[in-house]
């Protein structure tokens, strides 16, 4: 127990960590280019926020939340996704009073009690964006282009954009009736959860992972059949703009998304490369959420990308990255006085942004040089009593083996000029 991380969690370090940092840098550059500003909200929130925000009939709220009571008996939940917290903050911090639209992005751990498998963890990470304040189809497409561009910058090509429209509350009401009509003769063949959904939120049945349920709904009427004029025109404009931009998509009426809050456009980017957990990114418009959480009615659209899955897909396509270690300089030493000199020079170099290392083990000169090789030092210097007396030492190019004599006082400048 003591030396085993909890099931469904993972340590990140070494080359894998380097690959993650690179991915995060791509995300941050991307968000800068698209004018999204970072938001960091707490890892835990009041449980009620997710019950309301994610929805009572979702898998997340019904089965997956990490909830507990704190010492004062408050009901707390570790965030299972990023949107609820971001929207809570948008309302609480009165972001709606600033320049509109509001564009936010987050990179956050998320927690769901699920059966761990490839691409499905109990602690995972999401990158997500939210564009709040506009109901324009151009906003839907802007959000889609952020995800599309991310995949491009990650070198991922084996992925398809699936889009659908869930309509507004009116269309949804009409559709729920139509779907219930279609399902009512098959009610006994649905799973228990879906029988409950039949009354509370029949649309969610379309998203059931249960084989017998998906067979039943495969010929069900679709929301697109009942879209009202405004929602239909909105969806047409989304498609027209995607066409104009040359972004190809599949209209997929099976996309209803796991969360209750979606309206109008919904979309997923699905990998054709990694099988079961192929949905890398899911998003859509959620025009009712801000009001649902106690704010003024505010149109909004966003997505979330699972970073573990994004990484899996990038690696499946382009291989695991290896990061060669290198240091600018290794400074070794022989004798007590030299140790002091070496380490104080190392500190000076580091202050100047030069990657310097030394010996912490009192190793022999031979062992120190072996270490210098291992860490990929481009230059080395060994300081002994003689060098201290002269105030200078030989600086060796580890590649060409060329040596030049450099005074300690000039070392930082010399290194700066040759690197
Ligand atoms: P799925 O259908 O795979 O369960 P979801 O609908 O629950 O996904 P969302 O809530 O939309 O997923 O979350 C957005 C993205 O976060 C997913 O597309 C996926 O990439 C990632 N994700 C969701 N749950 C997990 C998890 N348990 N482990 C790793 N990544 C996850
Ligand atoms: Mg899920």
Coordinates of C-alpha atoms in Angstrom, one line a residue, residues 3-260:
X3 CA 4.6 2.3 -2.0
X4 CA 1.8 1.9 -4.5
X5 CA -0.1 4.8 -6.0
X6 CA -3.9 4.5 -5.8
X7 CA -5.6 2.6 -8.6
X8 CA -6.3 4.7 -11.7
X9 CA -3.6 7.3 -10.9
X10 CA -0.2 7.7 -12.4
X11 CA 3.2 9.4 -11.7
X12 CA 4.6 11.6 -14.4
X13 CA 8.4 12.1 -14.5
X14 CA 11.4 11.8 -16.8
X15 CA 10.9 11.8 -20.6
X16 CA 7.1 11.3 -20.2
X17 CA 7.1 14.5 -18.1
X18 CA 9.1 16.3 -20.8
X19 CA 6.6 15.2 -23.4
X20 CA 3.8 16.6 -21.2
X21 CA 5.5 19.9 -20.7
X22 CA 6.0 20.2 -24.5
X23 CA 2.3 19.4 -25.0
X24 CA 1.3 22.0 -22.4
X25 CA 3.6 24.6 -24.1
X26 CA 1.8 23.9 -27.4
X27 CA -1.6 24.4 -25.6
X28 CA -0.4 27.7 -24.0
X29 CA 0.9 29.1 -27.3
X30 CA -2.3 28.0 -29.0
X31 CA -4.5 29.8 -26.4
X32 CA -2.4 32.9 -26.8
X33 CA -2.9 32.9 -30.5
X34 CA -6.7 32.5 -30.1
X35 CA -7.0 35.0 -27.2
X36 CA -8.0 32.6 -24.5
X37 CA -6.8 33.5 -21.0
X38 CA -6.0 30.9 -18.3
X39 CA -8.2 30.3 -15.4
X40 CA -7.4 28.2 -12.3
X41 CA -10.3 27.2 -10.2
X42 CA -10.1 25.1 -7.0
X43 CA -9.6 21.3 -7.3
X44 CA -12.6 20.9 -5.0
X45 CA -16.0 22.6 -5.1
X46 CA -19.3 22.2 -3.3
X47 CA -20.9 19.0 -4.5
X48 CA -24.1 20.8 -5.4
X49 CA -22.2 22.7 -8.2
X50 CA -21.5 19.5 -10.1
X51 CA -25.0 18.0 -9.3
X52 CA -26.5 21.1 -10.9
X53 CA -23.9 21.9 -13.5
X54 CA -23.1 18.5 -14.8
X55 CA -26.6 17.1 -14.3
X56 CA -28.3 14.6 -12.0
X57 CA -28.9 12.1 -14.8
X58 CA -25.2 11.9 -16.0
X59 CA -22.9 9.0 -15.3
X60 CA -20.5 11.4 -13.7
X61 CA -23.0 12.5 -11.0
X62 CA -24.7 9.2 -10.6
X63 CA -21.6 7.0 -10.4
X64 CA -18.3 8.7 -10.7
X65 CA -17.8 11.5 -8.3
X66 CA -15.2 11.6 -5.5
X67 CA -17.3 13.2 -2.9
X68 CA -16.7 13.6 0.9
X69 CA -17.6 15.6 3.8
X70 CA -15.1 18.0 5.3
X71 CA -14.5 18.5 9.0
X72 CA -17.4 20.9 9.2
X73 CA -19.8 18.5 7.4
X74 CA -19.8 20.4 4.1
X75 CA -20.4 18.3 1.0
X76 CA -17.3 18.6 -1.2
X77 CA -16.4 17.0 -4.5
X78 CA -13.1 16.7 -6.4
X79 CA -13.7 18.3 -9.8
X80 CA -14.8 15.7 -12.3
X81 CA -14.5 18.2 -15.2
X82 CA -13.6 21.8 -15.7
X83 CA -16.6 23.7 -17.0
X84 CA -18.7 23.9 -13.8
X85 CA -15.9 25.5 -11.9
X86 CA -15.1 27.9 -14.7
X87 CA -18.7 29.0 -15.0
X88 CA -19.1 29.3 -11.3
X89 CA -16.1 31.6 -11.3
X90 CA -17.5 33.6 -14.3
X91 CA -20.6 34.3 -12.3
X92 CA -18.9 34.9 -8.9
X93 CA -16.1 37.1 -10.4
X94 CA -18.6 39.1 -12.5
X95 CA -16.6 38.4 -15.7
X96 CA -19.8 39.2 -17.7
X97 CA -19.2 42.8 -16.8
X98 CA -15.9 42.9 -18.7
X99 CA -15.3 43.0 -22.4
X100 CA -17.3 40.3 -24.2
X101 CA -17.1 37.6 -25.2
X102 CA -15.2 36.1 -22.3
X103 CA -12.6 33.6 -23.4
X104 CA -11.1 31.2 -20.8
X105 CA -8.9 28.1 -20.9
X106 CA -7.8 25.7 -18.2
X107 CA -5.4 22.8 -17.8
X108 CA -6.5 20.8 -14.8
X109 CA -6.5 17.4 -13.1
X110 CA -10.0 15.8 -13.0
X111 CA -11.3 13.0 -10.9
X112 CA -13.8 10.3 -11.7
X113 CA -14.4 6.9 -10.0
X114 CA -14.3 4.7 -13.1
X115 CA -12.9 1.3 -14.0
X116 CA -9.3 2.1 -14.9
X117 CA -8.2 1.0 -18.4
X118 CA -6.1 2.5 -21.3
X119 CA -7.3 6.1 -21.6
X120 CA -9.6 5.9 -18.6
X121 CA -8.2 6.9 -15.3
X122 CA -9.4 8.0 -11.9
X123 CA -7.2 11.1 -11.9
X124 CA -6.7 12.4 -15.4
X125 CA -6.1 15.8 -16.9
X126 CA -8.2 18.0 -19.1
X127 CA -7.4 21.0 -21.3
X128 CA -10.6 22.9 -22.0
X129 CA -11.8 26.3 -23.3
X130 CA -15.0 28.3 -22.7
X131 CA -16.3 31.1 -24.9
X132 CA -19.1 32.9 -22.9
X133 CA -21.4 35.7 -24.0
X134 CA -22.1 34.9 -27.7
X135 CA -24.8 32.7 -29.3
X136 CA -23.3 33.2 -32.8
X137 CA -22.5 30.1 -34.9
X138 CA -19.1 31.8 -35.5
X139 CA -18.4 31.3 -31.8
X140 CA -19.2 27.5 -32.1
X141 CA -16.8 27.3 -35.0
X142 CA -14.1 29.3 -33.3
X143 CA -14.1 26.8 -30.5
X144 CA -13.9 23.9 -32.9
X145 CA -11.0 25.5 -34.7
X146 CA -9.0 25.7 -31.4
X147 CA -9.3 21.9 -31.0
X148 CA -8.7 21.3 -34.7
X149 CA -5.5 23.5 -34.6
X150 CA -4.3 21.8 -31.4
X151 CA -4.5 18.4 -33.1
X152 CA -2.6 19.8 -36.1
X153 CA 0.1 21.3 -33.9
X154 CA 0.4 17.9 -32.0
X155 CA 1.0 16.2 -35.4
X156 CA -2.2 14.2 -35.2
X157 CA -4.0 13.5 -38.4
X158 CA -5.8 10.2 -37.8
X159 CA -8.8 11.9 -36.2
X160 CA -12.3 12.9 -37.4
X161 CA -14.6 15.7 -36.4
X162 CA -18.2 14.5 -35.6
X163 CA -20.9 17.2 -35.2
X164 CA -24.5 17.2 -34.3
X165 CA -27.2 19.6 -33.0
X166 CA -29.3 18.9 -29.9
X167 CA -31.4 22.0 -30.5
X168 CA -32.8 24.3 -27.8
X169 CA -35.2 23.5 -25.0
X170 CA -38.2 23.5 -27.4
X171 CA -36.7 21.1 -29.8
X172 CA -35.5 18.9 -27.0
X173 CA -39.0 18.7 -25.5
X174 CA -40.4 17.7 -28.9
X175 CA -37.7 15.2 -29.4
X176 CA -38.0 13.6 -25.9
X177 CA -41.7 12.9 -26.7
X178 CA -40.8 11.4 -30.1
X179 CA -38.1 9.3 -28.6
X180 CA -40.2 8.1 -25.8
X181 CA -42.9 7.1 -28.3
X182 CA -40.3 5.1 -30.2
X183 CA -38.8 3.5 -27.1
X184 CA -42.0 2.7 -25.1
X185 CA -42.5 -0.8 -26.6
X186 CA -38.8 -1.7 -25.9
X187 CA -38.7 -0.4 -22.3
X188 CA -38.2 -3.8 -20.8
X189 CA -35.1 -4.4 -22.9
X190 CA -33.3 -1.2 -21.8
X191 CA -30.8 -1.4 -18.9
X192 CA -32.0 -0.2 -15.5
X193 CA -30.2 3.1 -15.7
X194 CA -31.9 3.8 -19.1
X195 CA -35.3 2.9 -17.8
X196 CA -34.8 5.6 -15.2
X197 CA -33.6 7.9 -17.9
X198 CA -36.7 7.2 -20.0
X199 CA -38.7 9.4 -17.6
X200 CA -36.0 11.8 -16.5
X201 CA -33.9 12.5 -19.6
X202 CA -34.6 10.1 -22.5
X203 CA -31.9 11.8 -24.7
X204 CA -29.3 10.3 -22.4
X205 CA -30.3 6.8 -23.5
X206 CA -28.6 7.5 -26.9
X207 CA -25.3 7.8 -25.1
X208 CA -25.6 4.5 -23.1
X209 CA -22.5 2.3 -23.5
X210 CA -24.6 -0.8 -22.9
X211 CA -24.7 -3.0 -26.0
X212 CA -28.5 -3.9 -25.8
X213 CA -29.4 -0.2 -25.4
X214 CA -27.3 0.9 -28.4
X215 CA -29.0 -1.7 -30.6
X216 CA -32.4 -0.4 -29.6
X217 CA -31.6 3.2 -30.2
X218 CA -29.7 2.6 -33.5
X219 CA -32.9 3.3 -35.5
X220 CA -34.4 5.9 -33.2
X221 CA -35.5 9.2 -34.6
X222 CA -32.8 11.9 -34.4
X223 CA -32.9 15.4 -32.9
X224 CA -32.1 16.8 -36.4
X225 CA -35.5 15.6 -37.5
X226 CA -37.3 17.9 -35.1
X227 CA -35.0 21.0 -35.0
X228 CA -36.9 24.3 -35.0
X229 CA -36.1 27.0 -37.6
X230 CA -33.6 29.0 -35.5
X231 CA -31.7 25.9 -34.4
X232 CA -31.7 24.5 -37.9
X233 CA -30.3 27.7 -39.3
X234 CA -27.7 27.9 -36.6
X235 CA -26.5 24.4 -37.4
X236 CA -26.5 25.2 -41.2
X237 CA -24.3 28.2 -40.5
X238 CA -21.9 26.2 -38.4
X239 CA -21.5 23.7 -41.3
X240 CA -21.2 26.5 -43.9
X241 CA -18.4 28.1 -41.9
X242 CA -16.6 24.8 -41.4
X243 CA -16.9 24.2 -45.2
X244 CA -15.6 27.7 -45.9
X245 CA -12.6 27.0 -43.7
X246 CA -11.9 23.6 -45.3
X247 CA -12.5 21.7 -42.1
X248 CA -14.1 18.4 -42.9
X249 CA -16.7 16.9 -40.5
X250 CA -19.2 14.1 -40.2
X251 CA -22.7 14.8 -39.2
X252 CA -23.3 12.2 -36.5
X253 CA -26.6 12.1 -34.8
X254 CA -25.2 9.6 -32.2
X255 CA -23.2 12.4 -30.6
X256 CA -25.3 13.6 -27.6
X257 CA -22.4 14.1 -25.1
X258 CA -22.1 12.9 -21.6
X259 CA -23.2 16.1 -19.9
X260 CA -26.7 17.4 -19.5

